[in-house]
Structures are given as structure tokens and as C-alpha cells.
């Protein structure tokens, strides 16, 4: 019997007693991420990329203007 591996954050509903009881008898295996793990969270990579594009996308020496 192969397992289904699910990587999840630390939301409370994953740690609910009824969810844990169900998972014990199923082929689902939960893996919890550390509390704050920007390297493992894909959206953090997107925000870093967006920040670099927005903040540093101007010529050197150009004046900073308000948007």
C-alpha cells in the first residue's frame, strides 16, 4: 500500500483530533513545514521576485518618484 504524502503549514485544522484520527487509519501521511520557512514556501519566492522587479527596476541615478 503506497502512502500519499501531503506537505502542509501549521494551520490548526490539520492538527484537529478528528482529522488526526482519520489520518491514522488512512494512507495519508502529513508532513508539517517549520513555523516560518520562506525557503520552502513558493509564494515567498514570488514576493521576493516581485519586490526586486518593482524596487530595483529603474536606471542608476534616476530620481525616485511617487507612484
PDB file of N, CA, C and O in Angstrom, residues 10-61:
ATOM      1  N   UNK A  10       1.142  24.963   9.359  1.00  0.00           N
ATOM      2  CA  UNK A  10       0.751  24.620  10.723  1.00  0.00           C
ATOM      3  C   UNK A  10      -0.637  25.138  11.075  1.00  0.00           C
ATOM      4  O   UNK A  10      -0.886  25.547  12.206  1.00  0.00           O
ATOM      5  N   UNK A  11      -1.545  25.098  10.119  1.00  0.00           N
ATOM      6  CA  UNK A  11      -2.916  25.520  10.389  1.00  0.00           C
ATOM      7  C   UNK A  11      -3.546  24.594  11.426  1.00  0.00           C
ATOM      8  O   UNK A  11      -3.252  23.401  11.476  1.00  0.00           O
ATOM      9  N   UNK A  12      -4.418  25.149  12.223  1.00  0.00           N
ATOM     10  CA  UNK A  12      -4.995  24.386  13.325  1.00  0.00           C
ATOM     11  C   UNK A  12      -5.835  23.211  12.852  1.00  0.00           C
ATOM     12  O   UNK A  12      -5.907  22.185  13.507  1.00  0.00           O
ATOM     13  N   UNK A  13      -6.501  23.352  11.704  1.00  0.00           N
ATOM     14  CA  UNK A  13      -7.388  22.279  11.259  1.00  0.00           C
ATOM     15  C   UNK A  13      -6.632  21.018  10.864  1.00  0.00           C
ATOM     16  O   UNK A  13      -7.208  19.933  10.852  1.00  0.00           O
ATOM     17  N   UNK A  14      -5.343  21.106  10.555  1.00  0.00           N
ATOM     18  CA  UNK A  14      -4.566  19.894  10.292  1.00  0.00           C
ATOM     19  C   UNK A  14      -4.273  19.127  11.573  1.00  0.00           C
ATOM     20  O   UNK A  14      -4.045  17.932  11.556  1.00  0.00           O
ATOM     21  N   UNK A  15      -4.254  19.820  12.681  1.00  0.00           N
ATOM     22  CA  UNK A  15      -3.923  19.193  13.960  1.00  0.00           C
ATOM     23  C   UNK A  15      -5.171  18.847  14.780  1.00  0.00           C
ATOM     24  O   UNK A  15      -5.077  18.432  15.925  1.00  0.00           O
ATOM     25  N   UNK A  16      -6.336  19.017  14.171  1.00  0.00           N
ATOM     26  CA  UNK A  16      -7.598  18.684  14.813  1.00  0.00           C
ATOM     27  C   UNK A  16      -7.624  17.196  15.172  1.00  0.00           C
ATOM     28  O   UNK A  16      -7.161  16.357  14.415  1.00  0.00           O
ATOM     29  N   UNK A  17      -8.190  16.866  16.335  1.00  0.00           N
ATOM     30  CA  UNK A  17      -8.203  15.472  16.787  1.00  0.00           C
ATOM     31  C   UNK A  17      -8.960  14.566  15.831  1.00  0.00           C
ATOM     32  O   UNK A  17      -8.546  13.430  15.580  1.00  0.00           O
ATOM     33  N   UNK A  18     -10.072  15.033  15.283  1.00  0.00           N
ATOM     34  CA  UNK A  18     -10.838  14.184  14.364  1.00  0.00           C
ATOM     35  C   UNK A  18     -10.072  13.964  13.060  1.00  0.00           C
ATOM     36  O   UNK A  18     -10.112  12.877  12.482  1.00  0.00           O
ATOM     37  N   UNK A  19      -9.352  14.977  12.599  1.00  0.00           N
ATOM     38  CA  UNK A  19      -8.532  14.822  11.389  1.00  0.00           C
ATOM     39  C   UNK A  19      -7.396  13.848  11.659  1.00  0.00           C
ATOM     40  O   UNK A  19      -7.135  12.945  10.858  1.00  0.00           O
ATOM     41  N   UNK A  20      -6.740  13.992  12.790  1.00  0.00           N
ATOM     42  CA  UNK A  20      -5.639  13.089  13.145  1.00  0.00           C
ATOM     43  C   UNK A  20      -6.136  11.640  13.275  1.00  0.00           C
ATOM     44  O   UNK A  20      -5.460  10.709  12.842  1.00  0.00           O
ATOM     45  N   UNK A  21      -7.326  11.466  13.852  1.00  0.00           N
ATOM     46  CA  UNK A  21      -7.879  10.112  13.996  1.00  0.00           C
ATOM     47  C   UNK A  21      -8.156   9.499  12.626  1.00  0.00           C
ATOM     48  O   UNK A  21      -7.906   8.310  12.406  1.00  0.00           O
ATOM     49  N   UNK A  22      -8.671  10.291  11.709  1.00  0.00           N
ATOM     50  CA  UNK A  22      -8.946   9.790  10.359  1.00  0.00           C
ATOM     51  C   UNK A  22      -7.647   9.422   9.638  1.00  0.00           C
ATOM     52  O   UNK A  22      -7.559   8.386   8.992  1.00  0.00           O
ATOM     53  N   UNK A  23      -6.661  10.264   9.785  1.00  0.00           N
ATOM     54  CA  UNK A  23      -5.397  10.061   9.070  1.00  0.00           C
ATOM     55  C   UNK A  23      -4.642   8.836   9.595  1.00  0.00           C
ATOM     56  O   UNK A  23      -3.942   8.175   8.845  1.00  0.00           O
ATOM     57  N   UNK A  24      -4.794   8.528  10.867  1.00  0.00           N
ATOM     58  CA  UNK A  24      -4.116   7.343  11.426  1.00  0.00           C
ATOM     59  C   UNK A  24      -4.473   6.075  10.664  1.00  0.00           C
ATOM     60  O   UNK A  24      -3.631   5.213  10.470  1.00  0.00           O
ATOM     61  N   UNK A  25      -5.729   5.964  10.244  1.00  0.00           N
ATOM     62  CA  UNK A  25      -6.199   4.740   9.581  1.00  0.00           C
ATOM     63  C   UNK A  25      -6.292   4.881   8.068  1.00  0.00           C
ATOM     64  O   UNK A  25      -6.939   4.084   7.414  1.00  0.00           O
ATOM     65  N   UNK A  26      -5.672   5.883   7.513  1.00  0.00           N
ATOM     66  CA  UNK A  26      -5.708   6.068   6.061  1.00  0.00           C
ATOM     67  C   UNK A  26      -4.292   5.940   5.500  1.00  0.00           C
ATOM     68  O   UNK A  26      -3.334   5.761   6.240  1.00  0.00           O
ATOM     69  N   UNK A  27      -4.186   6.072   4.201  1.00  0.00           N
ATOM     70  CA  UNK A  27      -2.859   6.001   3.588  1.00  0.00           C
ATOM     71  C   UNK A  27      -2.262   7.389   3.371  1.00  0.00           C
ATOM     72  O   UNK A  27      -1.349   7.563   2.595  1.00  0.00           O
ATOM     73  N   UNK A  28      -2.778   8.371   4.100  1.00  0.00           N
ATOM     74  CA  UNK A  28      -2.289   9.747   4.019  1.00  0.00           C
ATOM     75  C   UNK A  28      -1.256   9.978   5.107  1.00  0.00           C
ATOM     76  O   UNK A  28      -1.452   9.599   6.263  1.00  0.00           O
ATOM     77  N   UNK A  29      -0.148  10.607   4.748  1.00  0.00           N
ATOM     78  CA  UNK A  29       0.914  10.954   5.703  1.00  0.00           C
ATOM     79  C   UNK A  29       1.122  12.467   5.620  1.00  0.00           C
ATOM     80  O   UNK A  29       1.417  12.999   4.555  1.00  0.00           O
ATOM     81  N   UNK A  30       0.891  13.154   6.742  1.00  0.00           N
ATOM     82  CA  UNK A  30       1.077  14.608   6.780  1.00  0.00           C
ATOM     83  C   UNK A  30       2.503  14.943   7.193  1.00  0.00           C
ATOM     84  O   UNK A  30       3.049  14.354   8.125  1.00  0.00           O
ATOM     85  N   UNK A  31       3.084  15.908   6.502  1.00  0.00           N
ATOM     86  CA  UNK A  31       4.402  16.439   6.841  1.00  0.00           C
ATOM     87  C   UNK A  31       4.218  17.933   7.082  1.00  0.00           C
ATOM     88  O   UNK A  31       3.711  18.644   6.216  1.00  0.00           O
ATOM     89  N   UNK A  32       4.620  18.396   8.252  1.00  0.00           N
ATOM     90  CA  UNK A  32       4.431  19.795   8.613  1.00  0.00           C
ATOM     91  C   UNK A  32       5.692  20.603   8.327  1.00  0.00           C
ATOM     92  O   UNK A  32       6.798  20.173   8.640  1.00  0.00           O
ATOM     93  N   UNK A  33       5.492  21.761   7.729  1.00  0.00           N
ATOM     94  CA  UNK A  33       6.595  22.685   7.487  1.00  0.00           C
ATOM     95  C   UNK A  33       6.960  23.374   8.795  1.00  0.00           C
ATOM     96  O   UNK A  33       6.118  23.481   9.690  1.00  0.00           O
ATOM     97  N   UNK A  34       8.179  23.881   8.914  1.00  0.00           N
ATOM     98  CA  UNK A  34       8.530  24.665  10.097  1.00  0.00           C
ATOM     99  C   UNK A  34       7.623  25.891  10.199  1.00  0.00           C
ATOM    100  O   UNK A  34       7.042  26.321   9.200  1.00  0.00           O
ATOM    101  N   UNK A  35       7.483  26.478  11.385  1.00  0.00           N
ATOM    102  CA  UNK A  35       6.566  27.613  11.561  1.00  0.00           C
ATOM    103  C   UNK A  35       6.759  28.740  10.544  1.00  0.00           C
ATOM    104  O   UNK A  35       5.804  29.261  10.017  1.00  0.00           O
ATOM    105  N   UNK A  36       7.986  29.139  10.280  1.00  0.00           N
ATOM    106  CA  UNK A  36       8.224  30.153   9.261  1.00  0.00           C
ATOM    107  C   UNK A  36       9.366  29.653   8.395  1.00  0.00           C
ATOM    108  O   UNK A  36      10.489  29.539   8.858  1.00  0.00           O
ATOM    109  N   UNK A  37       9.052  29.345   7.178  1.00  0.00           N
ATOM    110  CA  UNK A  37      10.061  28.782   6.286  1.00  0.00           C
ATOM    111  C   UNK A  37       9.946  29.420   4.907  1.00  0.00           C
ATOM    112  O   UNK A  37       9.358  28.843   4.008  1.00  0.00           O
ATOM    113  N   UNK A  38      10.462  30.628   4.726  1.00  0.00           N
ATOM    114  CA  UNK A  38      10.330  31.296   3.428  1.00  0.00           C
ATOM    115  C   UNK A  38      10.995  30.531   2.287  1.00  0.00           C
ATOM    116  O   UNK A  38      10.566  30.643   1.149  1.00  0.00           O
ATOM    117  N   UNK A  39      12.020  29.747   2.580  1.00  0.00           N
ATOM    118  CA  UNK A  39      12.680  28.990   1.511  1.00  0.00           C
ATOM    119  C   UNK A  39      11.824  27.842   1.009  1.00  0.00           C
ATOM    120  O   UNK A  39      11.992  27.388  -0.120  1.00  0.00           O
ATOM    121  N   UNK A  40      10.914  27.350   1.843  1.00  0.00           N
ATOM    122  CA  UNK A  40      10.065  26.237   1.452  1.00  0.00           C
ATOM    123  C   UNK A  40       8.696  26.687   0.952  1.00  0.00           C
ATOM    124  O   UNK A  40       7.926  25.884   0.461  1.00  0.00           O
ATOM    125  N   UNK A  41       8.389  27.958   1.100  1.00  0.00           N
ATOM    126  CA  UNK A  41       7.085  28.476   0.711  1.00  0.00           C
ATOM    127  C   UNK A  41       7.202  29.164  -0.646  1.00  0.00           C
ATOM    128  O   UNK A  41       7.824  30.218  -0.756  1.00  0.00           O
ATOM    129  N   UNK A  42       6.600  28.611  -1.695  1.00  0.00           N
ATOM    130  CA  UNK A  42       6.753  29.170  -3.048  1.00  0.00           C
ATOM    131  C   UNK A  42       6.285  30.621  -3.179  1.00  0.00           C
ATOM    132  O   UNK A  42       6.865  31.387  -3.930  1.00  0.00           O
ATOM    133  N   UNK A  43       5.269  31.029  -2.439  1.00  0.00           N
ATOM    134  CA  UNK A  43       4.770  32.399  -2.570  1.00  0.00           C
ATOM    135  C   UNK A  43       5.814  33.403  -2.089  1.00  0.00           C
ATOM    136  O   UNK A  43       5.899  34.519  -2.597  1.00  0.00           O
ATOM    137  N   UNK A  44       6.638  33.010  -1.129  1.00  0.00           N
ATOM    138  CA  UNK A  44       7.699  33.902  -0.657  1.00  0.00           C
ATOM    139  C   UNK A  44       8.709  34.174  -1.765  1.00  0.00           C
ATOM    140  O   UNK A  44       9.227  35.281  -1.887  1.00  0.00           O
ATOM    141  N   UNK A  45       8.984  33.170  -2.578  1.00  0.00           N
ATOM    142  CA  UNK A  45       9.891  33.373  -3.708  1.00  0.00           C
ATOM    143  C   UNK A  45       9.290  34.340  -4.710  1.00  0.00           C
ATOM    144  O   UNK A  45       9.986  35.178  -5.279  1.00  0.00           O
ATOM    145  N   UNK A  46       7.979  34.215  -4.937  1.00  0.00           N
ATOM    146  CA  UNK A  46       7.304  35.134  -5.852  1.00  0.00           C
ATOM    147  C   UNK A  46       7.372  36.561  -5.327  1.00  0.00           C
ATOM    148  O   UNK A  46       7.674  37.480  -6.078  1.00  0.00           O
ATOM    149  N   UNK A  47       7.105  36.767  -4.032  1.00  0.00           N
ATOM    150  CA  UNK A  47       7.156  38.121  -3.460  1.00  0.00           C
ATOM    151  C   UNK A  47       8.569  38.697  -3.562  1.00  0.00           C
ATOM    152  O   UNK A  47       8.736  39.888  -3.836  1.00  0.00           O
ATOM    153  N   UNK A  48       9.575  37.883  -3.354  1.00  0.00           N
ATOM    154  CA  UNK A  48      10.955  38.365  -3.483  1.00  0.00           C
ATOM    155  C   UNK A  48      11.228  38.818  -4.913  1.00  0.00           C
ATOM    156  O   UNK A  48      11.791  39.884  -5.146  1.00  0.00           O
ATOM    157  N   UNK A  49      10.798  38.002  -5.872  1.00  0.00           N
ATOM    158  CA  UNK A  49      10.991  38.342  -7.280  1.00  0.00           C
ATOM    159  C   UNK A  49      10.246  39.622  -7.634  1.00  0.00           C
ATOM    160  O   UNK A  49      10.789  40.505  -8.297  1.00  0.00           O
ATOM    161  N   UNK A  50       8.994  39.762  -7.174  1.00  0.00           N
ATOM    162  CA  UNK A  50       8.198  40.968  -7.446  1.00  0.00           C
ATOM    163  C   UNK A  50       8.847  42.202  -6.819  1.00  0.00           C
ATOM    164  O   UNK A  50       8.908  43.256  -7.440  1.00  0.00           O
ATOM    165  N   UNK A  51       9.319  42.066  -5.598  1.00  0.00           N
ATOM    166  CA  UNK A  51       9.953  43.189  -4.910  1.00  0.00           C
ATOM    167  C   UNK A  51      11.183  43.658  -5.674  1.00  0.00           C
ATOM    168  O   UNK A  51      11.394  44.857  -5.868  1.00  0.00           O
ATOM    169  N   UNK A  52      12.012  42.715  -6.123  1.00  0.00           N
ATOM    170  CA  UNK A  52      13.203  43.085  -6.889  1.00  0.00           C
ATOM    171  C   UNK A  52      12.826  43.790  -8.180  1.00  0.00           C
ATOM    172  O   UNK A  52      13.470  44.766  -8.570  1.00  0.00           O
ATOM    173  N   UNK A  53      11.788  43.326  -8.869  1.00  0.00           N
ATOM    174  CA  UNK A  53      11.370  43.934 -10.135  1.00  0.00           C
ATOM    175  C   UNK A  53      10.817  45.340  -9.924  1.00  0.00           C
ATOM    176  O   UNK A  53      11.094  46.243 -10.696  1.00  0.00           O
ATOM    177  N   UNK A  54      10.048  45.527  -8.870  1.00  0.00           N
ATOM    178  CA  UNK A  54       9.411  46.824  -8.633  1.00  0.00           C
ATOM    179  C   UNK A  54      10.399  47.826  -8.055  1.00  0.00           C
ATOM    180  O   UNK A  54      10.491  48.961  -8.517  1.00  0.00           O
ATOM    181  N   UNK A  55      11.155  47.433  -7.050  1.00  0.00           N
ATOM    182  CA  UNK A  55      12.012  48.390  -6.360  1.00  0.00           C
ATOM    183  C   UNK A  55      13.296  48.715  -7.119  1.00  0.00           C
ATOM    184  O   UNK A  55      13.807  49.822  -7.003  1.00  0.00           O
ATOM    185  N   UNK A  56      13.818  47.755  -7.858  1.00  0.00           N
ATOM    186  CA  UNK A  56      15.117  47.960  -8.483  1.00  0.00           C
ATOM    187  C   UNK A  56      15.036  48.085  -9.999  1.00  0.00           C
ATOM    188  O   UNK A  56      16.044  47.999 -10.683  1.00  0.00           O
ATOM    189  N   UNK A  57      13.864  48.327 -10.533  1.00  0.00           N
ATOM    190  CA  UNK A  57      13.694  48.412 -11.972  1.00  0.00           C
ATOM    191  C   UNK A  57      13.717  49.885 -12.413  1.00  0.00           C
ATOM    192  O   UNK A  57      12.764  50.400 -12.959  1.00  0.00           O
ATOM    193  N   UNK A  58      14.807  50.545 -12.147  1.00  0.00           N
ATOM    194  CA  UNK A  58      14.985  51.923 -12.612  1.00  0.00           C
ATOM    195  C   UNK A  58      16.462  52.157 -12.869  1.00  0.00           C
ATOM    196  O   UNK A  58      17.319  51.516 -12.259  1.00  0.00           O
ATOM    197  N   UNK A  59      16.754  53.054 -13.762  1.00  0.00           N
ATOM    198  CA  UNK A  59      18.164  53.335 -14.076  1.00  0.00           C
ATOM    199  C   UNK A  59      18.898  53.907 -12.864  1.00  0.00           C
ATOM    200  O   UNK A  59      18.320  54.595 -12.028  1.00  0.00           O
ATOM    201  N   UNK A  60      20.190  53.648 -12.795  1.00  0.00           N
ATOM    202  CA  UNK A  60      21.009  54.178 -11.703  1.00  0.00           C
ATOM    203  C   UNK A  60      21.043  55.695 -11.808  1.00  0.00           C
ATOM    204  O   UNK A  60      21.276  56.250 -12.875  1.00  0.00           O
ATOM    205  N   UNK A  61      20.795  56.359 -10.689  1.00  0.00           N
ATOM    206  CA  UNK A  61      20.817  57.812 -10.663  1.00  0.00           C
ATOM    207  C   UNK A  61      19.502  58.459 -11.022  1.00  0.00           C
ATOM    208  O   UNK A  61      19.356  59.667 -10.943  1.00  0.00           O
TER     209      UNK A  61
END
